[in-house]
Coordinates of C-alpha atoms in Angstrom, one line a residue:
X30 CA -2.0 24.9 7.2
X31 CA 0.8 22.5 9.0
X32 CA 3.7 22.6 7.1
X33 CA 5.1 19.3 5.3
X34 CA 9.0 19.7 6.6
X35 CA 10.4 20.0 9.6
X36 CA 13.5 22.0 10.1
X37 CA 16.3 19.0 11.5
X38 CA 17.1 21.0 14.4
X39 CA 15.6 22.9 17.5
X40 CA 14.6 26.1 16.8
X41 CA 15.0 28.3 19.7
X42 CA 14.7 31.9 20.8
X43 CA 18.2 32.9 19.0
X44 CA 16.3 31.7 15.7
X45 CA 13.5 34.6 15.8
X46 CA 14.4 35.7 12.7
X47 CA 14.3 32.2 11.5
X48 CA 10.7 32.3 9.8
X49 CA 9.8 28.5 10.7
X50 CA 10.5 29.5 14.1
X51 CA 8.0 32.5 13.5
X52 CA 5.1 30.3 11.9
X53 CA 5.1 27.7 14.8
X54 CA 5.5 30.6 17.2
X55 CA 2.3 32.1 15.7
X56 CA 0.8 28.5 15.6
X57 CA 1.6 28.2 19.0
X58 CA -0.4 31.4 19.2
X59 CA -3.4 30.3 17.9
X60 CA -3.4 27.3 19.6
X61 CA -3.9 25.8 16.5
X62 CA -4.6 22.0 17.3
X63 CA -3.2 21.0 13.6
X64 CA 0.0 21.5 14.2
X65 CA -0.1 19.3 17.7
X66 CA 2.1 16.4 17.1
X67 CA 4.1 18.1 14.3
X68 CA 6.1 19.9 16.6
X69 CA 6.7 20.4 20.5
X70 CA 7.2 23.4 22.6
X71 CA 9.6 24.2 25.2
X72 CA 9.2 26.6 27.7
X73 CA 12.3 27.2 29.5
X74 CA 10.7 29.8 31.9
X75 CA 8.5 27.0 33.5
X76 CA 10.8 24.0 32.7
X77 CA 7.8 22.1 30.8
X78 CA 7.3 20.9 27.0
X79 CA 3.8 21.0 25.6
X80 CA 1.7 20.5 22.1
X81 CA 1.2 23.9 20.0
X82 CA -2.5 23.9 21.1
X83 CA -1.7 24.2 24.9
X84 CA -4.6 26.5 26.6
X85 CA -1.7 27.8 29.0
X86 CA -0.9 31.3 28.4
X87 CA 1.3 31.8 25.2
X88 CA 5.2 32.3 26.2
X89 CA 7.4 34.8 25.6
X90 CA 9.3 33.8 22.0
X91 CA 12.7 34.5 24.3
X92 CA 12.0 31.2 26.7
X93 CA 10.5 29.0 23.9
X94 CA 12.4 26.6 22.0
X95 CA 10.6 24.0 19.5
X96 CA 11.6 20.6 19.3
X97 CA 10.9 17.6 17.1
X98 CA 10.4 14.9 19.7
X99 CA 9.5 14.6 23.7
X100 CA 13.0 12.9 24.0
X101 CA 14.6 16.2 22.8
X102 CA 12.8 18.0 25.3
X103 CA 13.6 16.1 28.1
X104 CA 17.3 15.8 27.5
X105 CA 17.0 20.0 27.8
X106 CA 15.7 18.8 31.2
X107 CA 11.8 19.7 30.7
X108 CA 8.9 17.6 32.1
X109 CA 5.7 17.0 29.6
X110 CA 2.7 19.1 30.5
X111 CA 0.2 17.8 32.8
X112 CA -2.2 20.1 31.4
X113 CA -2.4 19.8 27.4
X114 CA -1.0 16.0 27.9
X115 CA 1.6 16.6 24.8
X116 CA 1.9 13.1 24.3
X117 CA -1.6 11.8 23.7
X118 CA -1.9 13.3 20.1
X119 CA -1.0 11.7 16.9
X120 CA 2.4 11.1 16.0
X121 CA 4.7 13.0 13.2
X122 CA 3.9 13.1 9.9
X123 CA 7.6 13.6 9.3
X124 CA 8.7 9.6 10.4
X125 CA 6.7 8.7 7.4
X126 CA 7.3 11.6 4.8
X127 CA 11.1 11.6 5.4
X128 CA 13.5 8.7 4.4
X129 CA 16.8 9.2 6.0
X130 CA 18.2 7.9 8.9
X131 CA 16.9 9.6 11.4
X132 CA 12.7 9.0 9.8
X133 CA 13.7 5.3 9.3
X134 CA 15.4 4.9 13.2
X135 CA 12.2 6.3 14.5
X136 CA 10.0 3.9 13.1
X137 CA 12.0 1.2 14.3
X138 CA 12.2 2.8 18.0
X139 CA 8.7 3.0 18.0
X140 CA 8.1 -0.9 16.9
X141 CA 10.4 -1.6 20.2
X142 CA 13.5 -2.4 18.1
X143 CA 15.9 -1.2 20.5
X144 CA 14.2 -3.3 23.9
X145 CA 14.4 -6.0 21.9
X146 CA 17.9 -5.7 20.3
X147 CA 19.5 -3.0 22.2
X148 CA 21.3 0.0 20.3
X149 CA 23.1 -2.1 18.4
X150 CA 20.5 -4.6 16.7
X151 CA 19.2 -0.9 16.1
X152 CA 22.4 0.2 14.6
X153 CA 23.1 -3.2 12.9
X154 CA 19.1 -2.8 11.2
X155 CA 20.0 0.3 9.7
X156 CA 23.6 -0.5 8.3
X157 CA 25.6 1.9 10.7
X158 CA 27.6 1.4 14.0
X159 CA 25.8 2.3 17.1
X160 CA 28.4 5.5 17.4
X161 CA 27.4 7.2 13.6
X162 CA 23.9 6.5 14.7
X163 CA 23.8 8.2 17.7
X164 CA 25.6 11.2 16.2
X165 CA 23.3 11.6 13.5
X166 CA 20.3 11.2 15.8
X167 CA 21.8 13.6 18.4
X168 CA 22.3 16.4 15.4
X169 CA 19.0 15.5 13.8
X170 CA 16.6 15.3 16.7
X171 CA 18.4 16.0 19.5
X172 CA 18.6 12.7 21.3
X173 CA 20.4 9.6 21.1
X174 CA 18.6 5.8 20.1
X175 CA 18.6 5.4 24.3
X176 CA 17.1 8.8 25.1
X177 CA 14.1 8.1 22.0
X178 CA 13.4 4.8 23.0
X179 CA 13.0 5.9 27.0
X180 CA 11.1 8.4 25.9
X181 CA 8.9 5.9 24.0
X182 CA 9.0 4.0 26.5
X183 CA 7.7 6.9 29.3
X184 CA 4.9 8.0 26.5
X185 CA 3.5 4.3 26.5
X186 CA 3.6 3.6 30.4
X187 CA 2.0 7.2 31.2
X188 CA -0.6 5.9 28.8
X189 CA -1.1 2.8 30.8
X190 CA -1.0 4.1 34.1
X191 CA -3.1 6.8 33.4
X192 CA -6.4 4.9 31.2
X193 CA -5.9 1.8 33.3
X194 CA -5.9 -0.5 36.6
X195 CA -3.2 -2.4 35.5
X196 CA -0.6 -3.0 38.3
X197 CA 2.2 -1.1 38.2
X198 CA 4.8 -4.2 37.6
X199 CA 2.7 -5.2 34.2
X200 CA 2.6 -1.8 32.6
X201 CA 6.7 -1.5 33.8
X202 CA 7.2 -4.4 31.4
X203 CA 4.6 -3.7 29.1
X204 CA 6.2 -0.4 28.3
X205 CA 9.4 -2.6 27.8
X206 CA 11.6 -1.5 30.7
X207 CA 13.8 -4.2 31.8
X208 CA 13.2 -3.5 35.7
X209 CA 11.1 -2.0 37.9
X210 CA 13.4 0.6 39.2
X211 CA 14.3 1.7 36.0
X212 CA 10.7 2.2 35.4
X213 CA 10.4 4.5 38.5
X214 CA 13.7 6.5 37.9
X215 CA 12.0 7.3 34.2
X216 CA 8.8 8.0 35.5
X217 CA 9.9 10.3 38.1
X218 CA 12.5 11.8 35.9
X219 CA 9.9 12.8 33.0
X220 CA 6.9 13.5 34.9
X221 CA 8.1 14.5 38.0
X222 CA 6.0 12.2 39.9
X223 CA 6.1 8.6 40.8
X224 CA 4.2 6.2 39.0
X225 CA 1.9 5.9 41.7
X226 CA 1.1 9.6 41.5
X227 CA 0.9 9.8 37.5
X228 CA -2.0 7.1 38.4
X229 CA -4.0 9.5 40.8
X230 CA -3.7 12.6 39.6
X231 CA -5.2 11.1 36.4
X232 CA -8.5 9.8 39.1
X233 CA -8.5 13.7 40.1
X234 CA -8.6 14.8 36.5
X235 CA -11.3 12.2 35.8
X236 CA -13.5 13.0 39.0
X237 CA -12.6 16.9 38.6
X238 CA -14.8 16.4 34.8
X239 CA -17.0 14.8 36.3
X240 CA -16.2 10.9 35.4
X241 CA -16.0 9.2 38.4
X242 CA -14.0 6.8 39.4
X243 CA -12.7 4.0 37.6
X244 CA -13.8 1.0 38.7
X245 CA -11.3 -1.4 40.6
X246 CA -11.1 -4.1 37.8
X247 CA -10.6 -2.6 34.3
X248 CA -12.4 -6.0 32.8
X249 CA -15.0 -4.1 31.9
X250 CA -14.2 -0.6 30.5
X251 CA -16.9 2.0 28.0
X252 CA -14.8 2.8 25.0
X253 CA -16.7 5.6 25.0
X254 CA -14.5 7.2 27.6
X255 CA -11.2 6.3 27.3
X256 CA -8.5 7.9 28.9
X257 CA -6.2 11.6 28.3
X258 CA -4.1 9.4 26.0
X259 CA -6.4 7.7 24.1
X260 CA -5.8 4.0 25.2
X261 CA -7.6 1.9 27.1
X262 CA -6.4 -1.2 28.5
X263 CA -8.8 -4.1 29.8
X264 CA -6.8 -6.6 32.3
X265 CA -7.9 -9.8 34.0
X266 CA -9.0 -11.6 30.4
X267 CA -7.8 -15.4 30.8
X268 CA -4.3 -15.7 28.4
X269 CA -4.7 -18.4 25.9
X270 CA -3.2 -21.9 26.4
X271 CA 0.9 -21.5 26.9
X272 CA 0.9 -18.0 26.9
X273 CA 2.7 -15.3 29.0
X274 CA 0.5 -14.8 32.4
X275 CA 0.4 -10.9 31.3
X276 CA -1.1 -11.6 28.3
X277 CA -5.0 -10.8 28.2
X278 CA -7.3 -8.9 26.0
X279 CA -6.2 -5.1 25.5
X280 CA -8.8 -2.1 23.8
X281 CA -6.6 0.5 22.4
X282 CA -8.0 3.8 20.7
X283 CA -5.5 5.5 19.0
X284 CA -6.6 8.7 17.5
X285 CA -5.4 10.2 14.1
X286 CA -5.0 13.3 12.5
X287 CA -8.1 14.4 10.7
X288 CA -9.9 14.5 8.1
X289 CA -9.2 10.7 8.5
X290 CA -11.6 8.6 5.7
X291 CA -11.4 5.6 7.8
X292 CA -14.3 3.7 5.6
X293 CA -11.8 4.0 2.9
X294 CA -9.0 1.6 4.4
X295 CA -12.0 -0.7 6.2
X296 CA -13.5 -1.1 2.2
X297 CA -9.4 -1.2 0.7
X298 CA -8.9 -3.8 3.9
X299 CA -12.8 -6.0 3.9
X300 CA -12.2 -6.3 -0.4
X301 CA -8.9 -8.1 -0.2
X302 CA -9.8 -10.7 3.1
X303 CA -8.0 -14.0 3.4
X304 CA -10.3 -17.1 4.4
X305 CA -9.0 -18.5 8.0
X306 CA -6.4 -15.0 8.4
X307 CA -8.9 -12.1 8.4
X308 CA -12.6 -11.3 8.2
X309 CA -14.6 -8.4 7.5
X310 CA -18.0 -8.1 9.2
X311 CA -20.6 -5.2 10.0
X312 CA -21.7 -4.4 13.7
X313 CA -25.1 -3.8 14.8
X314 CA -25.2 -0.3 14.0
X315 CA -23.8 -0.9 10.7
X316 CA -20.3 -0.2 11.4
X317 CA -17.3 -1.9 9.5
X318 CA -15.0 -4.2 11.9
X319 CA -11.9 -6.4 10.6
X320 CA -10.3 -9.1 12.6
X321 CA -7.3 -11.0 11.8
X322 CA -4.7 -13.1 13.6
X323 CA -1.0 -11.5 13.3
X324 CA 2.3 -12.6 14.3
X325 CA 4.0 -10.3 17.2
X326 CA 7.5 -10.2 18.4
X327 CA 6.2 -12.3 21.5
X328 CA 4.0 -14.6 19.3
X329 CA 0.6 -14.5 17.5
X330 CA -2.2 -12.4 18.4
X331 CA -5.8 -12.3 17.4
X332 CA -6.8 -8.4 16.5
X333 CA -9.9 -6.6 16.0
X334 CA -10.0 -2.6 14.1
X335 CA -13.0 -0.5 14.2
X336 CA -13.5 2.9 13.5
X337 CA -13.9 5.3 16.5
X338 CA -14.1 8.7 17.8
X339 CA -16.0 11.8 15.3
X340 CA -15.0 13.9 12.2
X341 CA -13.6 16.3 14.5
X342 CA -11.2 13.8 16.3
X343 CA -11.3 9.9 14.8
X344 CA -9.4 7.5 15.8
X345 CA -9.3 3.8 15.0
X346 CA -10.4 0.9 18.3
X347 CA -8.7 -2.1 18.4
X348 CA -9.3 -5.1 20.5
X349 CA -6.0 -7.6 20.4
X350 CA -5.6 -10.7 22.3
X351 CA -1.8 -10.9 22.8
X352 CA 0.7 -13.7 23.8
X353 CA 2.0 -11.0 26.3
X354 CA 1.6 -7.4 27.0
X355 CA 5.6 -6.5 26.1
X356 CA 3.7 -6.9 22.5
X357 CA 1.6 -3.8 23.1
X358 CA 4.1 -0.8 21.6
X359 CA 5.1 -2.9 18.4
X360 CA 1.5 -3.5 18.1
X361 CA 0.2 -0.2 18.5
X362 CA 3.4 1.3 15.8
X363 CA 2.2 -1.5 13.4
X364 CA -1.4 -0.3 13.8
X365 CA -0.6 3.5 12.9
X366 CA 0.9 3.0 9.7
X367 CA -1.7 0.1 8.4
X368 CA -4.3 3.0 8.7
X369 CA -1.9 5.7 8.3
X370 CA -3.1 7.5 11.3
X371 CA 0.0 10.5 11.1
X372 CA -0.5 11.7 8.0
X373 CA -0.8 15.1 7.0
X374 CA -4.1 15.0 5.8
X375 CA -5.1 18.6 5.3
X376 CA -1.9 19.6 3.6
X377 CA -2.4 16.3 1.0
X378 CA -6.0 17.6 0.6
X379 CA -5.3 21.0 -0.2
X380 CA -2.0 20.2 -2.5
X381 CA -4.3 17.6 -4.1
X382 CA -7.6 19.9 -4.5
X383 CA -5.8 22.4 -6.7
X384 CA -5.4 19.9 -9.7
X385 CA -8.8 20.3 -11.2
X386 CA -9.2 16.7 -12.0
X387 CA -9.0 15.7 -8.1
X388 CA -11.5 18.8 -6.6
X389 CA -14.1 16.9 -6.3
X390 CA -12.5 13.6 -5.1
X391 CA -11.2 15.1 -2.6
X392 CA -14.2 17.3 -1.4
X393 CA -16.1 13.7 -1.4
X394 CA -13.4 11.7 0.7
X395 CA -11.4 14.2 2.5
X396 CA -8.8 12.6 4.2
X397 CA -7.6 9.5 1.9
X398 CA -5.4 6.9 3.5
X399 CA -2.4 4.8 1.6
X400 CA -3.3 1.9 3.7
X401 CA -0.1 0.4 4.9
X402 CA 0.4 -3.6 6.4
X403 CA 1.1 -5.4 9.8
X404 CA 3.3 -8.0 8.0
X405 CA 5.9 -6.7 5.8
X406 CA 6.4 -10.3 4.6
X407 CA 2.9 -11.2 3.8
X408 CA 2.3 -7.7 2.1
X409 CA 5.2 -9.0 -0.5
X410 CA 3.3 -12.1 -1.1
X411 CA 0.3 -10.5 -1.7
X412 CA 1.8 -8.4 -4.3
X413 CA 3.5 -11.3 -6.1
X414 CA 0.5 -13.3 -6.1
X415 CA -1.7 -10.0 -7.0
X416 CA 0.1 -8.9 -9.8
X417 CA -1.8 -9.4 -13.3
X418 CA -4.8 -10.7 -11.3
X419 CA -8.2 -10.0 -10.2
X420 CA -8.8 -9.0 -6.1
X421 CA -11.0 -12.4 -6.2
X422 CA -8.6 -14.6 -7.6
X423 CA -5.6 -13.4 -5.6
X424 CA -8.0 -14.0 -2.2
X425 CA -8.6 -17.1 -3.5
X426 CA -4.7 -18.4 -4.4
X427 CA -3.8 -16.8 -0.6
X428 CA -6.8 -18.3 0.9
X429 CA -5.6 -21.7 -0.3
X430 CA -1.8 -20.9 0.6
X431 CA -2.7 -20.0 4.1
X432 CA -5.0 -23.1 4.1
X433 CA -2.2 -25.7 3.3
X434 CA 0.6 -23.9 4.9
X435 CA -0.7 -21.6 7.8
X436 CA 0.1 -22.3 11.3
X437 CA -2.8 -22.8 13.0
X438 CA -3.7 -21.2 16.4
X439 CA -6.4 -20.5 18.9
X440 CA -9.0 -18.4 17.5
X441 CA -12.6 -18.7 16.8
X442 CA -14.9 -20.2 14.4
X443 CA -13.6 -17.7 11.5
X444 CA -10.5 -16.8 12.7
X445 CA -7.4 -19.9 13.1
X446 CA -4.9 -19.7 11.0
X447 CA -1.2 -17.3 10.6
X448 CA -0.6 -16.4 7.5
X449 CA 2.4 -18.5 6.5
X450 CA 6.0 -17.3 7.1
X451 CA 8.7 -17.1 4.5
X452 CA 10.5 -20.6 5.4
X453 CA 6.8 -22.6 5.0
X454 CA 6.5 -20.9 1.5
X455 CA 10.3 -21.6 0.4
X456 CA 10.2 -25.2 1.1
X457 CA 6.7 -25.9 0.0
X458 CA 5.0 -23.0 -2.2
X459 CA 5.9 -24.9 -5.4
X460 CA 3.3 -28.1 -4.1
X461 CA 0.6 -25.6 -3.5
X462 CA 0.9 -22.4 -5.7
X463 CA -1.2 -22.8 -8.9
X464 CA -0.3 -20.3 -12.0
X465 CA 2.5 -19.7 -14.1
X466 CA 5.5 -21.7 -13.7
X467 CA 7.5 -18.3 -13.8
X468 CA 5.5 -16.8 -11.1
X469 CA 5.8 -19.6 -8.7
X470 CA 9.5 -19.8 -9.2
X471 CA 9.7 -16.2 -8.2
X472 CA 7.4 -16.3 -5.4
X473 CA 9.4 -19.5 -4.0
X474 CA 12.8 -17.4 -5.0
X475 CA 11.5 -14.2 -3.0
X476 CA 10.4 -16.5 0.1
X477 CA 13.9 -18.7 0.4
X478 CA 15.6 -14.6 0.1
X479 CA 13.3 -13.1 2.8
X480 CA 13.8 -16.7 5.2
X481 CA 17.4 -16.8 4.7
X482 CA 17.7 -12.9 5.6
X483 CA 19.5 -12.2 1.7
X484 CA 16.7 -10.0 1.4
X485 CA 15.1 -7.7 4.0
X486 CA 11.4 -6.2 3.3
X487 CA 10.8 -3.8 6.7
X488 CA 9.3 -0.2 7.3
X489 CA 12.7 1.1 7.7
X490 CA 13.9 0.2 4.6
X491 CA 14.6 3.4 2.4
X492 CA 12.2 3.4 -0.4
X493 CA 14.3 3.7 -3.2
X494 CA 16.8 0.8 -2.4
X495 CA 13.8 -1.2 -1.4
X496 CA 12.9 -0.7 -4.8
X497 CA 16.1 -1.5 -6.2
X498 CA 16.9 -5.4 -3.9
X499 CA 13.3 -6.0 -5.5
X500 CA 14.1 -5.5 -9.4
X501 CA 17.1 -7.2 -8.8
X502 CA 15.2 -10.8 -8.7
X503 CA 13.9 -12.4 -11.8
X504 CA 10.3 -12.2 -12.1
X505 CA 9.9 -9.0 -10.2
X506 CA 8.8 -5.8 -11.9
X507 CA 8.5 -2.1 -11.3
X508 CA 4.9 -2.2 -10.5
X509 CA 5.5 -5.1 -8.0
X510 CA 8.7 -3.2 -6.6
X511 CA 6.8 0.2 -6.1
X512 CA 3.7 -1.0 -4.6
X513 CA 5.5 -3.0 -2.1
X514 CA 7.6 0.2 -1.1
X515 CA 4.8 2.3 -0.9
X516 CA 3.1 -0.1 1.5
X517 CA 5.7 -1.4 3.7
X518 CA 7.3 1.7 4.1
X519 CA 4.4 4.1 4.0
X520 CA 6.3 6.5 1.2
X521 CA 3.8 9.1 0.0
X522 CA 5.3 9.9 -3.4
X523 CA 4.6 6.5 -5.3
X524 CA 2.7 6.7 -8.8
X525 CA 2.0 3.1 -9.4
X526 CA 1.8 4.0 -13.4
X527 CA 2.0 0.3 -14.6
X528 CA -1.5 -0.4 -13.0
X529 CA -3.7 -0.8 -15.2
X530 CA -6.9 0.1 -13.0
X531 CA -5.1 3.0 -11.7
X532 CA -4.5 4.2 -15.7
X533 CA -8.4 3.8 -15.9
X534 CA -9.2 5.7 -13.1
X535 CA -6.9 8.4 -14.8
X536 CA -8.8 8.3 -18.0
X537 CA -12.4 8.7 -16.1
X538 CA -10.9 11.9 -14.7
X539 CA -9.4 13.3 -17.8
X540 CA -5.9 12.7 -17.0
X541 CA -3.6 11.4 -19.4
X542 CA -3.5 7.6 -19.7
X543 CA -0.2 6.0 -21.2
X544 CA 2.0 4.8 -18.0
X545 CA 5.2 7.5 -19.6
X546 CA 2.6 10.3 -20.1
X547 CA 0.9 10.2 -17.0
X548 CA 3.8 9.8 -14.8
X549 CA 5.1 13.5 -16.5
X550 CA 1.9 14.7 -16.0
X551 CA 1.3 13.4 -12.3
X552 CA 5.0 14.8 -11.2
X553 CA 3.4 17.7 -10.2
X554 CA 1.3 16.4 -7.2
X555 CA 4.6 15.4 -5.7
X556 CA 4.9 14.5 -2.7
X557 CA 2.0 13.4 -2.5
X558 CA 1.5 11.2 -5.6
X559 CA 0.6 7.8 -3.3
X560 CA -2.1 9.7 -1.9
X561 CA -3.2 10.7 -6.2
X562 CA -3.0 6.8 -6.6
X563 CA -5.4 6.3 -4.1
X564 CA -7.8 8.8 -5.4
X565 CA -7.1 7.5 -9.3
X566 CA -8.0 4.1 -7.9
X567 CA -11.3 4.9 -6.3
X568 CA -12.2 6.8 -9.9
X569 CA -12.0 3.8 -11.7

């Protein structure tokens, strides 16, 4: 079974007696697909970095070395594997499990922080100087913020040139490199081959299996048969009115680790819908499919989710219509942790399995997700509006919220409002919020903090002094505080014990009931006690 930690350091050759070195060697092995993603491979002998389950024959243990990211790798000077494609799996677990520096950096790389802001908007986000942070992520991962993000960076635009017929200019910037040449200097640098060449060796691959060729315009792509990475691209859609003359429509399947129980999330998502923001439908062939419009770095975008892919390898299909394509990478890491695509699910299965009250949750929906959110900012509201509510009246209080206050924008005939942002809340939540005078003071309170910057709700917050800026304001309480946290920044180890469904759902299963009792009793499914939550909800 993958293992839920990850040594901070490459383990190489000179670590044989090291025994995590020994169970990813004999991973490696076994070409045991489960760990792909949780750790990468160097081979020093051939000068290339793969994922464990590589079909190539298995290296000698003196001219391997394991790394935690591709960036590691190629600052040792190795080139990705055009074989086993390492960087078409699912991410690490770890970015989500962990909550130091180094976790919460990555999630912020991978939402384009650092194109956007440079190292130092980076550095500033996370409360250290650029020089402490690139120490810690040197000794941690073994790469700088500038070596991660290019690697990001690479990762994306080998997706793109490989699953697509965009020109090479548009996936440069949609990968977010500032120019072109640095786009081919990268590319040639990581792969070994110019852009150009990534682009038809993948039309070799594709012919060689017997695909055919693409055809010259990607308007029209089967999602059935996406490309090595998993993401398909469809160019030549009109932008909408004012936008970016990259923008377009883009299909993206991104796959996730399984057992993934995606009708879980799609239920959790369809039950808590916001009139004019989202909508929950079924397709023809009864599948579910959510759509929502979403603000992005480069402005709002209309998105569409649908469940993809089989048991043995799901993935989740989106369908956005951006303002521009530099949107694509924030979108995609937003994306992942809404439906929780990295995490660990057969280690949370088996941890959870072995308390007798969960067996046979968990043998009925293997693979439970903690859904996460696009919006950091709108999650908060939803909880403060939520709390001591029923689902139906808190859809209906944010249906009328977004109603009154939502910017409107180009959709269709379901879909036309933003949820509103902090500012439109501060200045007139009080004319349009209905409840408790308490309640609305605090929601208005909360919005003039998050507008003003005072306080800062992201995904690479650490959890527990997320927590704390929360039960600092008036009005805000521990249940509020900790499911905020365990949303926004995907922590797995939340037991929401002040829920009073969730206490129910104990009860059906036996479990102990009282909030004090039941956290005791629940501290030993750590840490994976937001994954317990999700199963004690479902029981009730």
């Amino acid at each position: 079974m993958p293992s839920s930690t990850v040594a901070p350091r490459p383990l190489s050759h000179t670590s044989v007696a090291d025994p995590e070195f020994s169970e990813r060697y004999r991973a490696m092995q076994a070409r045991d697909a489960r760990f792909d993603g949780q750790f990468i491979t160097g081979v020093h002998s051939t000068g290339i970095y793969c994922r464990p389950s590589c079909p190539a024959v298995a290296p000698k243990p003196t001219n391997v070395t394991f790394y935690l990211t591709a960036a590691a790798a190629h600052e040792a000077g190795l080139r990705a594997c055009k074989r086993c494609l390492p960087d078409a799996v699912p991410g690490s677990p770890e970015w989500n499990l962990r909550d130091d520096l180094a976790a919460r950096a990555m999630r912020l790389i991978a939402d384009g922080v650092v194109e956007r802001d440079g190292v130092p908007g980076l550095a500033a986000r996370l409360g250290y100087t650029p020089r402490h942070l690139t120490r810690v992520l040197t000794a941690e991962l073994g790469a700088g913020p500038l070596a991660l993000a290019r690697a990001h960076r690479a990762q994306t635009a080998r997706a793109l040139l490989t699953s697509t017929s965009l020109p090479v200019a548009d996936v440069a910037f949609a990968s977010g490199f500032g120019s072109i040449r640095q786009f081919n200097d990268t590319i040639r640098e990581v792969y070994e081959r110019s852009p150009l060449e990534v682009r038809a060796a993948a039309r070799v691959h594709e012919r060689a299996a017997g695909g055919g060729d693409r055809p010259a315009s990607s308007g029209s792509v089967d999602l059935t048969r996406p490309g090595p990475n998993g993401i398909v691209v469809v160019a030549g859609a009109e932008p909408a009115a004012g936008a970016d003359p990259g923008a377009g429509v883009v299909r993206l399947r991104l796959p996730a680790r399984p057992p993934f129980d995606a009708a879980g999330v799609f239920g959790w998502l369809a039950a808590r819908t916001v009139t004019g923001v989202e909508a929950s439908t079924l397709t023809a062939d009864g599948a579910p499919r959510f759509r929502r419009t979403l603000r992005l770095p480069g402005g709002p975008a209309l998105v569409a989710f649908a469940p993809g892919g089989d048991a043995g390898s799901p993935s989740i299909e989106i369908e956005a219509r951006l303002t521009g394509l530099a949107d694509l990478p924030p979108l995609v890491a937003r994306v992942r942790r809404l439906f929780d695509l990295d995490a660990d699910a057969l280690a949370i299965d088996g941890a959870l399995a072995a308390e007798p009250a969960f067996a046979a949750s968990v043998a009925a929906v293997p693979g439970i997700r903690v859904p996460g959110c696009l919006d950091p900012h709108e999650l908060v509201f939803r909880a403060l509006i939520g709390q001591q509510i029923s689902v139906a009246a808190a859809r209906t209080a944010l249906g009328r919220l977004a109603t009154e206050l939502g910017e409107r924008v180009a959709g269709d005939e379901a879909l036309g409002l933003l949820f509103p942002d902090a500012a439109a809340i501060a200045e007139h939540g009080a004319d349009v919020l209905r409840g408790p005078a308490a309640r609305i003071r605090t929601i208005v309170d909360v919005a003039a903090r998050l507008a003003s910057g005072d306080l800062v709700v992201s995904s690479d917050r650490e959890r527990h002094d997320l927590e704390a800026r929360l039960l600092e304001i008036p009005g805000i309480g521990p249940w509020t505080a900790g499911y905020v946290a365990m949303r926004v920044t995907g922590a797995p180890d939340v037991l929401l014990t002040g829920d009073l469904a969730l206490r129910n759902g104990a009860a059906n299963l036996g479990l102990p009931r009282e909030p004090r009792e039941l956290a005791a009793y629940g501290a030993r499914w750590a840490p994976w006690r937001s994954y317990a939550s999700m199963h004690l909800w479902r029981s009730a």
